[in-house]
Structure formats: structure tokens, C-alpha cells
Coordinates of C-alpha atoms and ligand atoms in Angstrom, one line a residue:
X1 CA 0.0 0.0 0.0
X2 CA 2.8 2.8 0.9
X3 CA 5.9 1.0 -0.9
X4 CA 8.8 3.3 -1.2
X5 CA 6.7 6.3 -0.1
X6 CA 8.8 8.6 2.3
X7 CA 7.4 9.6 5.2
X8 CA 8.3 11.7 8.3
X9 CA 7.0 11.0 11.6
X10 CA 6.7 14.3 13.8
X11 CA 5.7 13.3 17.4
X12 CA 4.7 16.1 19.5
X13 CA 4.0 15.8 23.4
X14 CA 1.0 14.0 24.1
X15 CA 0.0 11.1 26.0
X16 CA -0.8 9.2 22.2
X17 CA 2.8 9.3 21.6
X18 CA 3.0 6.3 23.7
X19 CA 1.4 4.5 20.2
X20 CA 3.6 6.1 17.8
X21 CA 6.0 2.9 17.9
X22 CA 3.1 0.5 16.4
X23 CA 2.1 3.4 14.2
X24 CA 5.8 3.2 12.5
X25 CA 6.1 -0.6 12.5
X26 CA 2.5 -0.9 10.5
X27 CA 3.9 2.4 8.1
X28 CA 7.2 0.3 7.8
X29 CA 5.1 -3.0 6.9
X30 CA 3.1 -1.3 4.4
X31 CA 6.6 -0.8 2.8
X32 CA 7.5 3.0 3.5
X33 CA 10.6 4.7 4.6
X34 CA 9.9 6.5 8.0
X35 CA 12.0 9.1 9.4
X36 CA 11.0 10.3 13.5
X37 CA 10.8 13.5 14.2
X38 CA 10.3 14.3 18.2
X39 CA 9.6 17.5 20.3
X40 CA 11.6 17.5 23.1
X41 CA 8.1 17.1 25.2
X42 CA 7.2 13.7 23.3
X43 CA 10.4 12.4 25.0
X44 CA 8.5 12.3 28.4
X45 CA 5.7 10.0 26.9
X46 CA 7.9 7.9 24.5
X47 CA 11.2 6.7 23.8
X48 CA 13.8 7.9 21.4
X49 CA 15.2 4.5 21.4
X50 CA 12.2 2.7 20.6
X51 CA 11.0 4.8 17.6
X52 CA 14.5 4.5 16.1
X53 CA 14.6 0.7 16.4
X54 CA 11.2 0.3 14.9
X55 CA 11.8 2.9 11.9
X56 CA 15.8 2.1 11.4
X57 CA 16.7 5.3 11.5
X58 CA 18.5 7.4 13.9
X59 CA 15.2 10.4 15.6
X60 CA 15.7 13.7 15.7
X61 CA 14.8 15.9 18.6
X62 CA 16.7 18.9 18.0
X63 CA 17.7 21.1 15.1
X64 CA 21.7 20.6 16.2
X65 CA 23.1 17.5 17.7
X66 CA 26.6 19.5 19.4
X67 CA 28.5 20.2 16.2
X68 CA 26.0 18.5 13.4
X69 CA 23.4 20.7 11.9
X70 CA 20.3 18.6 11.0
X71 CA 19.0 20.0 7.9
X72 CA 15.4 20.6 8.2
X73 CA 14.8 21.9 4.6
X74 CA 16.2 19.1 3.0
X75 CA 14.1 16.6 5.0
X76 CA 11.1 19.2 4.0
X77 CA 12.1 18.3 0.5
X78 CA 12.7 14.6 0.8
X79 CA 9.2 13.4 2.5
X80 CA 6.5 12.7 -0.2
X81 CA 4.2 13.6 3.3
X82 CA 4.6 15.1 6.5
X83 CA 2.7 13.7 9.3
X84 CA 2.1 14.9 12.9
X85 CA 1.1 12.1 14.6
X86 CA 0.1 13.0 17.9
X87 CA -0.2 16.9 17.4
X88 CA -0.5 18.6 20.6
X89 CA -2.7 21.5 21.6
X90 CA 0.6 23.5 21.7
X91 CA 2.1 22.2 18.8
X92 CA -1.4 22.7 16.8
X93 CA -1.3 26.3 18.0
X94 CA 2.5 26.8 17.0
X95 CA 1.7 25.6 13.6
X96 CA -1.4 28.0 13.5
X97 CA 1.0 30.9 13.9
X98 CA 4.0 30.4 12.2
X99 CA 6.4 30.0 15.5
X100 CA 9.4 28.0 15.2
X101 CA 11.3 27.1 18.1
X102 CA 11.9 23.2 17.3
X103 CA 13.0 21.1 14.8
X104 CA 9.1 19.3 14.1
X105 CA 8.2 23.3 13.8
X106 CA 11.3 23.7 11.6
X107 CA 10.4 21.1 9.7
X108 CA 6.7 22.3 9.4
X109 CA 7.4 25.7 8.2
X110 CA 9.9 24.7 5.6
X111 CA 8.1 21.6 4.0
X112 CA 7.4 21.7 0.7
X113 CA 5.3 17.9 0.9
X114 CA 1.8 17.6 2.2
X115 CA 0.9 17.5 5.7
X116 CA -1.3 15.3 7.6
X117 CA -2.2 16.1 11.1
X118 CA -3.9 14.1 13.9
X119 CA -4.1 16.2 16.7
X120 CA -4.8 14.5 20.0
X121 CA -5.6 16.2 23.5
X122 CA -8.3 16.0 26.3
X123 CA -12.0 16.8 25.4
X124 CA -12.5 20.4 26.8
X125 CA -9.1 21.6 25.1
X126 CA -10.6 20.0 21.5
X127 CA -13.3 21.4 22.6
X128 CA -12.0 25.3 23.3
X129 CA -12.5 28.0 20.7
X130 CA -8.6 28.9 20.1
X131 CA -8.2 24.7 19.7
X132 CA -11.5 25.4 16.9
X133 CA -9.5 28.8 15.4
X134 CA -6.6 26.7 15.0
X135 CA -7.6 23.6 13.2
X136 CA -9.7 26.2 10.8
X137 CA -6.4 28.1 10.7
X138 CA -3.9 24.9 9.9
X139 CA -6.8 23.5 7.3
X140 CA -7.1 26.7 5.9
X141 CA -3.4 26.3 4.5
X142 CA -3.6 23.6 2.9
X143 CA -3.1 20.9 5.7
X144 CA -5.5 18.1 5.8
X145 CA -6.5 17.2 9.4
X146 CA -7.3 13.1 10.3
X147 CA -10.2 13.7 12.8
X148 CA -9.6 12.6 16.7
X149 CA -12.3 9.9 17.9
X150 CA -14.1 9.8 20.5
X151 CA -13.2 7.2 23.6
X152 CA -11.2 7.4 26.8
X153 CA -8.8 10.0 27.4
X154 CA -5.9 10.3 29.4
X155 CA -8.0 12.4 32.4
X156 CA -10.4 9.3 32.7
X157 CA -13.1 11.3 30.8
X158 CA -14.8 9.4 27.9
X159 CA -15.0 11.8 24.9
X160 CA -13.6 13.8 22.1
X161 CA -9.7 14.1 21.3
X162 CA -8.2 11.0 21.3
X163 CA -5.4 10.1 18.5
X164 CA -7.1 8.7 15.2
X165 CA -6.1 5.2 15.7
X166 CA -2.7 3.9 14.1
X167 CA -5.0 1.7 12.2
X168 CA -7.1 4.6 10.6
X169 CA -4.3 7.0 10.4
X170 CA -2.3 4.2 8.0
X171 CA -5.8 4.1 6.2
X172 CA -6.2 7.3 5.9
X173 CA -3.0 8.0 4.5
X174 CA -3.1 4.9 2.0
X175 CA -6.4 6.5 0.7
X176 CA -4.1 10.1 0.5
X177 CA -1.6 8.2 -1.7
X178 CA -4.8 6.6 -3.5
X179 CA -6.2 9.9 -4.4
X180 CA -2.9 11.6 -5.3
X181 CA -1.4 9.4 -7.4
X182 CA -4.7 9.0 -9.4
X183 CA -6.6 12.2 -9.0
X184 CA -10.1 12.4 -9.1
X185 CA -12.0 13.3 -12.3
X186 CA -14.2 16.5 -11.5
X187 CA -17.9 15.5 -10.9
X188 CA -20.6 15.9 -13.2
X189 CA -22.7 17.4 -10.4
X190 CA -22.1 20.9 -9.1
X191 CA -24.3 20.9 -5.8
X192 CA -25.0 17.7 -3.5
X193 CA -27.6 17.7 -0.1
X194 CA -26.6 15.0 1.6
X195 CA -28.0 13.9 4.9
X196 CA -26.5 11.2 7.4
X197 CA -26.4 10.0 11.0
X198 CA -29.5 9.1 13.0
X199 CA -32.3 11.4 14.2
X200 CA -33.1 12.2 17.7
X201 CA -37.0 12.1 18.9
X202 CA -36.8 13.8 22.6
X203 CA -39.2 12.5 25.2
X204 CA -38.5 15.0 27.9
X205 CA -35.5 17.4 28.6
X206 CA -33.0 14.3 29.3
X207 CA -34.1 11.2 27.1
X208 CA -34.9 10.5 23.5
X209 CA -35.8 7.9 21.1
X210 CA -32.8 7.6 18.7
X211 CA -30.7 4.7 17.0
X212 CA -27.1 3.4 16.2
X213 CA -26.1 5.2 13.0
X214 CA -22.7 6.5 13.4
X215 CA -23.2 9.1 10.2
X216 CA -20.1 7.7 8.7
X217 CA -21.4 6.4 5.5
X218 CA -22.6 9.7 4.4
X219 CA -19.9 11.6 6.0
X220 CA -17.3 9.2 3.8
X221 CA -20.0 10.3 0.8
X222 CA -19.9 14.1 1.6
X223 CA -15.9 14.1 1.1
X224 CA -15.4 12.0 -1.9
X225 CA -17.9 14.5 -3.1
X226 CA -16.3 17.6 -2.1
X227 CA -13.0 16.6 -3.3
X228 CA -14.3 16.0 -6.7
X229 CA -14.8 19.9 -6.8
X230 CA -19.1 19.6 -5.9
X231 CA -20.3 21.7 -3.3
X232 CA -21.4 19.6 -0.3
X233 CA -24.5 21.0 2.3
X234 CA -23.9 17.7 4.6
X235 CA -27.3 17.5 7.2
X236 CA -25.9 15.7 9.8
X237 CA -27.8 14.1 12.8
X238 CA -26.3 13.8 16.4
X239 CA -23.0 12.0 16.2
X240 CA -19.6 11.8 17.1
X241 CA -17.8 11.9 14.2
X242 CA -15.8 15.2 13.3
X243 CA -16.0 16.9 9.8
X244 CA -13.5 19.2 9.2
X245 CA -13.3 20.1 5.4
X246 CA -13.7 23.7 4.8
X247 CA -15.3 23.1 1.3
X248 CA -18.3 21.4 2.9
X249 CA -21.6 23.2 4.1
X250 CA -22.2 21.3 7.8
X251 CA -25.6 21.9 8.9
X252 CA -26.0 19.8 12.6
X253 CA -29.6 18.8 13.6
X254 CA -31.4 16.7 15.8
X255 CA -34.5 15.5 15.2
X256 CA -36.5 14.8 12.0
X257 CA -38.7 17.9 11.5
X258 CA -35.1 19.8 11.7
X259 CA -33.5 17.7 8.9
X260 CA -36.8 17.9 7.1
X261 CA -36.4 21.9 7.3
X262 CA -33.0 22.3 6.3
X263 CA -33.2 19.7 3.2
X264 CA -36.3 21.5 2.0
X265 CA -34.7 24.8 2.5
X266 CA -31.9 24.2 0.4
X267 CA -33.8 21.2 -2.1
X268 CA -34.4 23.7 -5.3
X269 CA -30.7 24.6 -5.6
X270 CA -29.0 21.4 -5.8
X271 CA -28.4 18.6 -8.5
X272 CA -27.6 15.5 -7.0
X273 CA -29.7 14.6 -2.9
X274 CA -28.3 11.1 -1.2
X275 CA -30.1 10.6 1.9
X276 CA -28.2 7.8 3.5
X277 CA -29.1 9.2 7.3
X278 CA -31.2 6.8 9.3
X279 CA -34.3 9.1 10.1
X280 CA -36.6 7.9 12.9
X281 CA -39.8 7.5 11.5
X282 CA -42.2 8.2 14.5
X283 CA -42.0 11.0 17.5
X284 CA -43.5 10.9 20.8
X285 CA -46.5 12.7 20.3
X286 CA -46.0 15.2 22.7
X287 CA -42.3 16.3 24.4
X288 CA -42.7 16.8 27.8
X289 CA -41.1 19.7 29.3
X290 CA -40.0 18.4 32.7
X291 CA -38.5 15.1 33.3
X292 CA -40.8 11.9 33.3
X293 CA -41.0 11.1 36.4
X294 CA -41.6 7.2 37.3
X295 CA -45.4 7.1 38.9
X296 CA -44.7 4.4 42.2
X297 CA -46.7 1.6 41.7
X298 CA -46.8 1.4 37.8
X299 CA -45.6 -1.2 36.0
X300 CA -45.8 0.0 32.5
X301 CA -46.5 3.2 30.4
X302 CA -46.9 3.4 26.8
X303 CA -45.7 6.3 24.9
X304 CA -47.8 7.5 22.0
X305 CA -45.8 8.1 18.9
X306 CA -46.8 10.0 15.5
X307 CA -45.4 9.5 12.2
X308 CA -42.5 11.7 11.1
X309 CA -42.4 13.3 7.5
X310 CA -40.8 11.0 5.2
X311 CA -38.2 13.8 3.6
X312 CA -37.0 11.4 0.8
X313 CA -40.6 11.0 -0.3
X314 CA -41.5 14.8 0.3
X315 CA -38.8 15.4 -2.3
X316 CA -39.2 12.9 -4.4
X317 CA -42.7 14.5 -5.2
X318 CA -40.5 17.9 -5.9
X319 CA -38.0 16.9 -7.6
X320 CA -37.7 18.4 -11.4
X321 CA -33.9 18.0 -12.4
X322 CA -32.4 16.6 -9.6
X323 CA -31.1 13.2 -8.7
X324 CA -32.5 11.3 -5.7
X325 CA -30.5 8.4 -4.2
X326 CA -32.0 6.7 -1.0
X327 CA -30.8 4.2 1.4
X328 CA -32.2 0.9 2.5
X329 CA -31.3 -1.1 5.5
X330 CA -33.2 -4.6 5.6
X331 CA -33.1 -7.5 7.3
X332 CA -35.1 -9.6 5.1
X333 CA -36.4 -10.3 1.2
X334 CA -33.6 -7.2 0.6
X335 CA -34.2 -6.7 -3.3
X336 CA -38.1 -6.4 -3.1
X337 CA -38.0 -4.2 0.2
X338 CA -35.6 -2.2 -1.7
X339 CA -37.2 -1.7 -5.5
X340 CA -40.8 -1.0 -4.0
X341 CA -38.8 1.6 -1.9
X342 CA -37.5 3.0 -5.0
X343 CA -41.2 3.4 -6.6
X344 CA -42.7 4.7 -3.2
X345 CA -40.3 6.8 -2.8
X346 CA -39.6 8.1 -6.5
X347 CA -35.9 7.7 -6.1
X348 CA -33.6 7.2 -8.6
X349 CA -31.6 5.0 -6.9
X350 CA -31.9 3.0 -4.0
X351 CA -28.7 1.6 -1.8
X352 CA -29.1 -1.1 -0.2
X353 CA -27.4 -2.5 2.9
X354 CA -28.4 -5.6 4.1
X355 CA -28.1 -6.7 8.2
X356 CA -27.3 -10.2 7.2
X357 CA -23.8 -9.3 5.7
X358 CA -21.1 -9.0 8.0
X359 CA -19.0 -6.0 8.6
X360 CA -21.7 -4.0 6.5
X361 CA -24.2 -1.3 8.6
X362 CA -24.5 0.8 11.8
X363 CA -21.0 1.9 13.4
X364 CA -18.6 -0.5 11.7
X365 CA -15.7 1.2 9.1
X366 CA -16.7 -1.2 6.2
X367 CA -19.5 -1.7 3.9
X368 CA -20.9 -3.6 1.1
X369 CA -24.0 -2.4 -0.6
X370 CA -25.9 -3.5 -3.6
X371 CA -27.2 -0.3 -6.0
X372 CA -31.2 -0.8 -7.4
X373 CA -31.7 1.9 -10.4
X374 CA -35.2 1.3 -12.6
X375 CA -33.0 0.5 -16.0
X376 CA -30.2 -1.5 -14.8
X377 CA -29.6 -4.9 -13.0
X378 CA -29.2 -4.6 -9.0
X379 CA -25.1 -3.8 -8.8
X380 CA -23.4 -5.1 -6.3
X381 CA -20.4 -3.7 -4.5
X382 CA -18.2 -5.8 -2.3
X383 CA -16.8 -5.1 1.2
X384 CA -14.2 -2.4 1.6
X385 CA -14.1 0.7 3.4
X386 CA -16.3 3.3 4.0
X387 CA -14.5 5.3 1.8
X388 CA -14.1 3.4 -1.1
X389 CA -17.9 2.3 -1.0
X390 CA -18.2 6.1 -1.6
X391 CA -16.6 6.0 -4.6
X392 CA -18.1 3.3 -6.0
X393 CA -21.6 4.7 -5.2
X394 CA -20.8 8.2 -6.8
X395 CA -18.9 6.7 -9.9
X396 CA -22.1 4.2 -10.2
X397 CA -24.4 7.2 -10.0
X398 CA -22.4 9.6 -12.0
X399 CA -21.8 7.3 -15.3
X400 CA -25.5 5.1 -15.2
Ligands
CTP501 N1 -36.1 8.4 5.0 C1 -36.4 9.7 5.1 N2 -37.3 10.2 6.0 C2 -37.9 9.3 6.8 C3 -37.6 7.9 6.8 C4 -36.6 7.5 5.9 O1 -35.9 10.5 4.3 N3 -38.8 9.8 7.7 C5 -35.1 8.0 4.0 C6 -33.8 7.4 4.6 O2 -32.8 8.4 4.7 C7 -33.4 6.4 3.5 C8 -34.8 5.9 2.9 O3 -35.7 6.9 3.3 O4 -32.8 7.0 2.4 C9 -35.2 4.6 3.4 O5 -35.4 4.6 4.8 P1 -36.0 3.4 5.6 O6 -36.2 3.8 7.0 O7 -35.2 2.2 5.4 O8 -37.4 3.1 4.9 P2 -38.8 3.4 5.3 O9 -39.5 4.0 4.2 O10 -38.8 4.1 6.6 O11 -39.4 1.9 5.5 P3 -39.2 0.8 6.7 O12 -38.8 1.5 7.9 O13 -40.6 0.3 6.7 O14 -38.2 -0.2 6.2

């Protein structure tokens, strides 16, 4: 996957440093050349000494070992990609603003390769507004950011801001290669509404009826669209999962009516809708505004629920130029569910996922989906990532 690609390794300080060694030894498998960088902080979370056994190189920490320069425009020049891998709050910030007062920021500032970085840190300092200015800053340069995931962090807190995994950052940066060694052809659409993620149906103030979509299918969608030059509004339902491409319209809801709103608000302008969220189809009838107490002595309660609009219907009545792509998710007679979706639903095409194949659905990285148009036989595309489902979706789509 990365054979003979050169790449350099800058670890900043951060408690994810301590994963940087298997990071390099799965780089080094996939066949590239990897040369450490450290900060002099990422010293206190990992060693020198292991890095340098697992990459084969010697690390560098400073800009001069005693009398020996380390030239960091050269290395700059050398690495088909840069990657900072953890990136620090500190680091992030230092990159933000041009500072240079190491040899990773050295390095940074005179590179003339691609950067990838994977900042890591505790929630509330992902979370902080300089943190948000300065990932907008770094992207806004030309960096490309791997998003942090959610999980345990290092204060004991479950949330936002760990490292990508070394898995997905070696994924991510296989599917970089991908892209760049065989660049994408520019869409035939201009303007894409997308929606993705579940919907939330609140009950009271603290609880909601909701469902396991992690949004990752259409996220994965939204950016193999965007980076084929089309103009992304992405209507995304609660979830985890970061988006952080400048050239794509985010628009964060909750429930269905608020998805419902924004994709009618914007329907008229666009050219090509994929609706691959997973939208509840009924509310509870009415939201109370205090918290549902439990009445002593009752055993059960029933909650009334009310149907939700369908939106991929509503716009499948109103559609004039534009093309309509809906999801199915079945367990069960998975072609016929599907095509009568199709026809109810006046799509043009209907993905299907299917609950009985493994690794495909809700939450997992991988997919494999078969593609029901009203001309053409049912297509089937076979597991593989997320990512490169996307592409065969849009590629299916674009030439049928
Ligand atoms: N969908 C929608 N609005 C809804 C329900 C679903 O836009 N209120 C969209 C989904 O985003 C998906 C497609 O319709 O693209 C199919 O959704 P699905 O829930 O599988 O189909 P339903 O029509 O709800 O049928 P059922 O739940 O009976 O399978």
C-alpha cells in the first residue's frame, strides 16, 4: 500500500505518543521509509530508542546535535508527506501561527510535501474556541487534518480528542496516496444535499428515542464528493464523528422535522440529494417539558408516537432535475423491500445495505452495498471501506 513512499513521523508531546511505535512498525510494513521527528516534550511519553529501532533510522529531537546541523529543509524536500502524529494543543497552535522554536516546527514551516495532522488532547481543550481557530487556521493552509475519535482520554473522561487510531491513520493515508497518485475526475454534479447520522425524537428534557447510526457512511459520501470539486451541504444528525473540510456546508440537527427543514430549504438549488441518514420514523406525540417522572406503583407506560415526515418522499414528489439516491437497510427479502422503496419513494436509486452481511451497517468502518436503479440490473459492491464504497456509489451514480 505505501511501498517506497517517504514519510516523516513528527511526534509532539502528548499522552498518544506512547502509540507512535506501532504506528511506524505498520507504516514500515506497508513498505514506507519513515524518518522520526520528536519535540523535546514527546520524549516524556515515548522513547527515542524505541522509535529509532522500529523505523531504522536514527530520531531527531533537536535542530543541532553539538557540532551536526540537522537539515530541516532538505528533510522538508525529501518526504513525499509530513505527518504529525500526535499533534499537541501546543504544537497545533505553534503551527497556527508560524512560530518555530523546534525542529518538528522547523520542519513544518519549511516543507514543501503535504501534511497530515492528527491532533490529540483531552475533550475540553478539542473542545475550546482557540483549539476550533486553530484547526480552521492549519486547514485553511492547505493541511489536511485526520479527525480525533471519540473514547477514553488520558483524564479518565470518555469523549472527544483521542489520537485517530494507528489503524485509521495508516488508512487514511493509503487512501491520501490513493487519491494523489490517481486524482479524481471533476464531478458531473455541481451541488450535492446530503444527509446522514440518525435522528433524535426527545421524550422529555434528558431522554430520546434515537438509533445506532454513526453518520459515517454519508460523512465518507460528503468528502469524496467535495473533493471532486461539488459543493457539499452535509445535514448531519447527532454523532460523534468530526467533519473538518472547509469546502463542505455542515448543517447539525437533531431530530427529523429539523433535517426535514434544512433539506427543503436548500432542495431547489441542488443537483444531485443522497439521503443515506437513518431518520426515525415516528416522535412521541408530545415532548414533555420536565422530566418523566416514574409514577410508584406502575408497572408499565406506553408512549404515543406520530409519524414523522418521510423527507426522501416529500422530495421525491418535488423533484424536477435533480437526482434522488435513497438508502435501504433490511433484514429480510432485501431486493423487493428495496425496489418498492424505489417506486414509493420516487428515487432514482436505492442503496441497499443488508443486516445479514457482516461487517456491513450501523457503526462498523466497512460496507458492502448493492445499488437498485429502474433501467439496470441490482449492482453489487463488495466489502471495503467506507471510503471506497463512496466511490463506487458516486462513480455508479455519475456514469448510469
Ligand atoms: N427516510 C427519510 N425520511 C424518513 C424515513 C426515511 O428521508 N422519515 C429515508 C432514509 O434516509 C433512506 C430511505 O428513506 O434514504 C429509506 O429509509 P427506511 O427507514 O429504510 O425506509 P422506510 O421508508 O422508513 O421503510 P421501513 O422503515 O418500513 O423499512
Amino acid at each position: 500500500m505505501l511501498t517506497n513512499k517517504k514519510i516523516i513521523l513528527a511526534v509532539t508531546g502528548s499522552i498518544a505518543a506512547y502509540k507512535t511505535p506501532e504506528l511506524v512498525r505498520q507504516l514500515v510494513k506497508q513498505g514506507a521509509e519513515v524518518q522520526v521527528l520528536m519535540t523535546p516534550a514527546a520524549a516524556d511519553f515515548v522513547s527515542p530508542l524505541a522509535l529509532s529501532t522500529v523505523s531504522k533510522k536514527p530520531v531527531f529531537n533537536s535542530v543541532s546535535n553539538n557540532d551536526q546541523w540537522h537539515n530541516h529543509v532538505h528533510l522538508g524536500r525529501w518526504a513525499d508527506v509530513l505527518l504529525i502524529a500526535p499533534c499537541s494543543a501546543n504544537t497545533l497552535a505553534k503551527m497556527a501561527n508560524g512560530l518555530c522554536d523546534n525542529m518538528v516546527q522547523a520542519v513544518y514551516l519549511s516543507a514543501t510535501c503535504p501534511v497530515l495532522i492528527a491532533p490529540a488532547m483531552d475533550e475540553d481543550m478539542w473542545l475550546h474556541p482557540a483549539t476550533e481557530a486553530n484547526v480552521k487556521k492549519v486547514a485553511a493552509y492547505g493541511n489536511q487534518i485526520i479527525a480525533p475519535e471519540h473514547g477514553e482520554l488520558a483524564s479518565g473522561i470518555i469523549g472527544a480528542g483521542r489520537m485517530a487510531d494507528p489503524e485509521h491513520i495508516v488508512q487514511f493515508i493509503a487512501d491520501f496516496f490513493k487519491k494523489k497518485d490517481t486524482p479524481p475526475a471533476p464531478s458531473k454534479f455541481k451541488k450535492a444535499l446530503i444527509t446522514a447520522g440518525p435522528t433524535y425524537e426527545k421524550l422529555d428534557p434528558v431522554r430520546f428515542i434515537g438509533n445506532y447510526s454513526s453518520g459515517k457512511m454519508g460523512i465518507a459520501l460528503a468528502k469524496t464528493l467535495a473533493e471532486q470539486g461539488v459543493a457539499v451541504t452535509l445535514v448531519l444528525g447527532p454523532t460523534k464523528e468530526e467533519v473538518l473540510l472547509p469546502n463542505i456546508t455542515l448543517l447539525r440537527v437533531e431530530s427529523a422535522q429539523e433535517m426535514f427543514d434544512q433539506c427543503n430549504a436548500v432542495f431547489e438549488d441542488i443537483d444531485l440529494v443522497i439521503m443515506s441518514a437513518a431518520v426515525a420514523d415516528f416522535r412521541p406525540a408530545t415532548q414533555a417539558k420536565e422530566k418523566i417522572k416514574k409514577t410508584d406503583g406502575a408497572e408499565h407506560i406506553t408512549i404515543e408516537l406520530v409519524k414523522n415526515p418521510d423527507i426522501l418522499a416529500t422530495l421525491g414528489k418535488k423533484k424536477t432535475h435533480q437526482v434522488l439516491v435513497g438508502f435501504a437497510l433490511e433484514t429480510n427479502n432485501e431486493l423487493a423491500h428495496a425496489q418498492a422503496k424505489l417506486d414509493k419513494k420516487n428515487a432514482d436509486f436505492i442503496v441497499l445495505n443488508s443486516l445479514n452481511d457482516k461487517g456491513a451497517g450501523f457503526g462498523t468502518d466497512t460496507n458492502k452495498v448493492t445499488i437498485i436503479s429502474h433501467n439496470n440490473q441490482p449492482y453489487e459492491v463488495p466489502l471495503q471501506s467506507k471510503t471506497a464504497i463512496a466511490l463506487a456509489i458516486i462513480n455508479y451514480i455519475s456514469n448510469a
